Tab-separated table of C-alpha atoms in Angstrom:
chain	number	residue	atom	x	y	z
N	1	MET	CA	13.823	4.005	-12.624
N	2	ASP	CA	12.181	6.301	-10.125
N	3	PRO	CA	8.516	5.524	-9.412
N	4	LYS	CA	6.140	8.409	-9.976
N	5	ILE	CA	2.481	8.912	-9.235
N	6	SER	CA	0.723	6.754	-11.816
N	7	ASP	CA	-2.780	8.187	-11.516
N	8	PHE	CA	-2.997	10.770	-14.305
N	9	GLY	CA	-4.770	13.311	-12.119
N	10	LEU	CA	-1.923	13.128	-9.615
N	11	ALA	CA	0.866	12.984	-12.187
N	12	LYS	CA	-0.010	16.511	-13.299
N	13	LEU	CA	0.294	17.901	-9.770
N	14	PHE	CA	4.045	17.719	-9.349
N	15	GLY	CA	7.195	17.937	-11.411
N	16	ALA	CA	9.675	15.340	-12.600
N	17	ASP	CA	12.109	15.941	-9.720
N	18	GLU	CA	9.521	15.898	-6.910
N	19	THR	CA	9.085	12.738	-4.843
N	20	HIS	CA	6.627	14.108	-2.262
N	21	GLY	CA	4.541	17.190	-1.605
N	22	ILE	CA	1.346	18.754	-0.354
N	23	THR	CA	-1.574	19.949	-2.436
N	24	LYS	CA	-4.967	21.480	-1.776
N	25	ARG	CA	-6.321	20.189	-5.082
N	26	ILE	CA	-7.279	16.546	-4.635
N	27	ALA	CA	-7.422	14.505	-7.852
N	28	GLY	CA	-7.549	10.785	-8.393
N	29	THR	CA	-9.873	7.830	-8.376
N	30	PHE	CA	-11.727	7.018	-5.160
N	31	GLY	CA	-10.603	3.713	-3.722
N	32	TYR	CA	-7.132	3.983	-5.236
N	33	ILE	CA	-5.782	7.208	-3.754
N	34	SER	CA	-3.824	6.920	-0.535
N	35	PRO	CA	-5.502	8.056	2.698
N	36	GLU	CA	-2.846	10.660	3.499
N	37	TYR	CA	-3.499	12.226	0.100
N	38	ALA	CA	-7.293	11.981	0.372
N	39	THR	CA	-7.423	13.476	3.870
N	40	HIS	CA	-4.466	15.870	3.996
N	41	GLY	CA	-3.297	16.394	0.401
N	42	LEU	CA	0.039	14.686	1.161
N	43	PHE	CA	1.476	12.691	-1.714
N	44	SER	CA	4.691	10.760	-2.153
N	45	VAL	CA	6.042	7.724	-3.977
N	46	LYS	CA	4.296	5.699	-1.265
N	47	SER	CA	0.988	6.903	-2.763
N	48	ASP	CA	1.811	4.776	-5.813
N	49	VAL	CA	2.584	1.835	-3.560
N	50	TYR	CA	-0.863	2.160	-1.970
N	51	SER	CA	-2.592	2.244	-5.383
N	52	TYR	CA	-0.580	-0.760	-6.531
N	53	GLY	CA	-1.598	-2.708	-3.431
N	54	VAL	CA	-5.266	-1.998	-4.095
N	55	LEU	CA	-4.868	-3.279	-7.668
N	56	VAL	CA	-3.127	-6.455	-6.481
N	57	LEU	CA	-5.916	-7.195	-4.008
N	58	GLU	CA	-8.591	-6.467	-6.638
N	59	ILE	CA	-6.979	-8.912	-9.062
N	60	LEU	CA	-6.727	-11.599	-6.398
N	61	ILE	CA	-10.357	-11.476	-5.313
N	62	GLY	CA	-11.778	-10.530	-8.704
N	63	ARG	CA	-13.700	-7.457	-7.515
N	64	LYS	CA	-13.276	-3.708	-7.800
N	65	ASN	CA	-12.446	-1.662	-4.706
N	66	SER	CA	-15.577	0.473	-5.022
N	67	GLY	CA	-17.490	-1.916	-2.820
N	68	TYR	CA	-17.546	-5.620	-2.160
N	69	ARG	CA	-21.039	-7.031	-1.946
N	70	GLY	CA	-20.063	-10.611	-1.127
N	71	SER	CA	-19.838	-10.113	2.614
N	72	GLU	CA	-22.285	-9.524	5.440
N	73	HIS	CA	-21.547	-5.801	5.130
N	74	PRO	CA	-23.524	-4.201	2.261
N	75	ILE	CA	-20.633	-2.207	0.800
N	76	GLU	CA	-17.114	-2.875	1.960
N	77	LEU	CA	-13.774	-1.972	0.420
N	78	VAL	CA	-11.678	-4.830	-0.945
N	79	THR	CA	-8.859	-3.897	1.434
N	80	HIS	CA	-11.163	-4.356	4.446
N	81	VAL	CA	-12.515	-7.702	3.223
N	82	VAL	CA	-9.050	-9.101	2.547
N	83	TRP	CA	-7.691	-7.768	5.856
N	84	ARG	CA	-10.537	-9.359	7.835
N	85	HIS	CA	-10.029	-12.743	6.157
N	86	TRP	CA	-6.234	-12.447	6.533
N	87	THR	CA	-6.470	-11.845	10.283
N	88	GLN	CA	-8.953	-14.724	10.644
N	89	GLY	CA	-6.679	-17.092	8.710
N	90	SER	CA	-9.207	-17.552	5.917
N	91	ALA	CA	-7.676	-15.417	3.157
N	92	LEU	CA	-8.067	-18.082	0.465
N	93	GLN	CA	-11.851	-18.059	0.958
N	94	VAL	CA	-12.121	-14.582	-0.533
N	95	VAL	CA	-9.803	-15.223	-3.517
N	96	ASP	CA	-11.291	-15.600	-7.015
N	97	GLN	CA	-11.917	-19.347	-7.401
N	98	ASP	CA	-10.462	-19.404	-10.935
N	99	LEU	CA	-7.182	-18.214	-9.436
N	100	VAL	CA	-7.313	-20.783	-6.645
N	101	GLU	CA	-7.700	-23.572	-9.217
N	102	GLN	CA	-4.805	-22.312	-11.382
N	103	CYS	CA	-2.202	-21.206	-8.817
N	104	GLN	CA	-0.496	-22.608	-5.746
N	105	ALA	CA	-2.099	-21.474	-2.500
N	106	GLN	CA	1.302	-20.436	-1.112
N	107	ARG	CA	1.873	-18.034	-4.026
N	108	ILE	CA	-1.599	-16.544	-3.690
N	109	LEU	CA	-1.099	-15.990	0.042
N	110	ARG	CA	2.267	-14.324	-0.618
N	111	CYS	CA	0.639	-11.947	-3.113
N	112	ILE	CA	-2.102	-11.134	-0.595
N	113	HIS	CA	0.595	-10.511	2.024
N	114	ILE	CA	2.450	-8.131	-0.323
N	115	GLY	CA	-0.801	-6.382	-1.273
N	116	LEU	CA	-1.616	-5.826	2.400
N	117	LEU	CA	1.874	-4.437	3.031
N	118	CYS	CA	1.236	-1.923	0.236
N	119	VAL	CA	-2.081	-0.669	1.660
N	120	GLN	CA	-0.970	-0.190	5.269
N	121	ASP	CA	-2.307	2.948	6.923
N	122	ASP	CA	1.140	4.346	7.699
N	123	PRO	CA	2.953	5.276	4.458
N	124	ILE	CA	6.309	4.849	6.187
N	125	GLN	CA	5.502	1.172	6.767
N	126	ARG	CA	4.631	0.560	3.105
N	127	PRO	CA	7.458	-0.981	1.077
N	128	THR	CA	9.066	0.844	-1.813
N	129	MET	CA	8.189	-0.385	-5.302
N	130	ALA	CA	11.754	-1.709	-5.606
N	131	ASN	CA	11.153	-3.833	-2.509
N	132	VAL	CA	7.773	-4.958	-3.858
N	133	VAL	CA	9.490	-6.196	-7.026
N	134	LEU	CA	12.104	-7.980	-4.903
N	135	MET	CA	9.414	-9.609	-2.746
N	136	LEU	CA	7.495	-10.762	-5.828
N	137	ASN	CA	10.562	-12.165	-7.583
N	138	ASN	CA	12.352	-13.739	-4.620
N	139	HIS	CA	10.264	-16.140	-2.568
N	140	PHE	CA	13.089	-16.532	-0.052
N	141	VAL	CA	12.781	-12.928	1.140
N	142	GLY	CA	10.907	-12.865	4.439
N	143	LEU	CA	7.932	-10.535	4.669
N	144	PRO	CA	7.111	-8.334	7.658
N	145	THR	CA	3.704	-8.694	9.274
N	146	PRO	CA	1.276	-6.255	7.657
N	147	LEU	CA	-0.463	-3.666	9.803
N	148	ALA	CA	-4.092	-2.587	9.389
N	149	PRO	CA	-4.976	-1.169	5.975
N	150	ALA	CA	-5.667	2.474	5.424
N	151	PHE	CA	-9.046	3.819	6.505
N	152	LEU	CA	-9.348	1.164	9.204
N	153	GLY	CA	-7.072	3.237	11.411
N	154	SER	CA	-6.580	6.967	11.367
N	155	CYS	CA	-4.133	8.681	9.070
N	156	ASN	CA	-2.065	11.100	11.119
N	157	THR	CA	1.208	11.254	9.204
N	158	THR	CA	2.553	14.525	7.859
N	159	ILE	CA	5.520	15.243	5.649
N	160	GLU	CA	7.671	18.175	6.708
N	161	SER	CA	8.982	20.689	4.146
N	162	ASN	CA	12.365	18.917	4.185
N	163	GLY	CA	10.693	15.596	3.296
N	164	VAL	CA	11.003	14.013	6.751
N	165	PRO	CA	7.815	12.136	7.674
N	166	ARG	CA	6.327	12.776	11.108
N	167	ARG	CA	3.512	10.967	12.892
N	168	GLU	CA	1.326	12.282	15.680
N	169	ASN	CA	1.807	10.280	18.863
N	170	SER	CA	-1.065	9.228	21.124
N	171	ASN	CA	-0.285	12.112	23.496
N	172	GLY	CA	-0.628	14.653	20.660
N	173	SER	CA	3.099	15.307	20.259
N	174	MET	CA	4.827	14.877	16.911
N	175	GLY	CA	7.689	12.439	16.492
N	176	ILE	CA	10.108	11.937	13.623
N	177	LEU	CA	9.696	8.604	11.902
N	178	MET	CA	12.679	6.589	10.874
N	179	LYS	CA	12.720	5.745	7.193
N	180	ASP	CA	14.107	2.234	7.708
N	181	SER	CA	13.335	-0.598	10.056
N	182	GLU	CA	15.015	-3.905	10.679
N	183	ASN	CA	12.366	-5.550	8.481
N	184	ASN	CA	13.317	-3.621	5.346
N	185	VAL	CA	15.183	-5.299	2.536
N	186	SER	CA	18.281	-3.710	1.056
N	187	ILE	CA	18.905	-3.984	-2.660
N	188	SER	CA	22.411	-3.946	-4.097
N	189	GLU	CA	22.818	-2.908	-7.688
N	190	LEU	CA	25.769	-4.659	-9.294
N	191	GLU	CA	27.530	-3.196	-12.290
N	192	PRO	CA	29.977	-5.060	-14.529
N	193	ARG	CA	33.608	-3.971	-14.580
């Protein structure tokens, strides 16, 4: 299966064979659309990964991403609340208490970790959905350290016409991003003889 943009407004914007693109018509639900799409009209399969990560984090803390009113900040996105607690080592404090009572803390923390990997600012750093499934199903797979969620940093990634992602460097120059890192997981598909 090839993941496609799951938000209906986005699904209409590109064809069955497209995996990335640029649009000037922004559609989607605020809080769930990826920052590169919201700010630059860039969409890819990693846009789905971002939306999925938001949903995972919403489920874990029991609040919608439109604004979290349980913190000292009047309206704060779920991704920001979870990230702050994650970096402070207090991630379980923000989790829905019903979940904490029903599930093992280690499993909850792993799901938070995966959710944060999905909402990273840089789409290249987000895992593929195949890797997300692997991480959820195999607790022996090590997880890379998540980077700051989208909208906490600045989104300065572009996708070239040939599909190669590029990111603006601090000196203003553009550099080609590698699609794989040593932290990625490879998946082998076995077929019977």
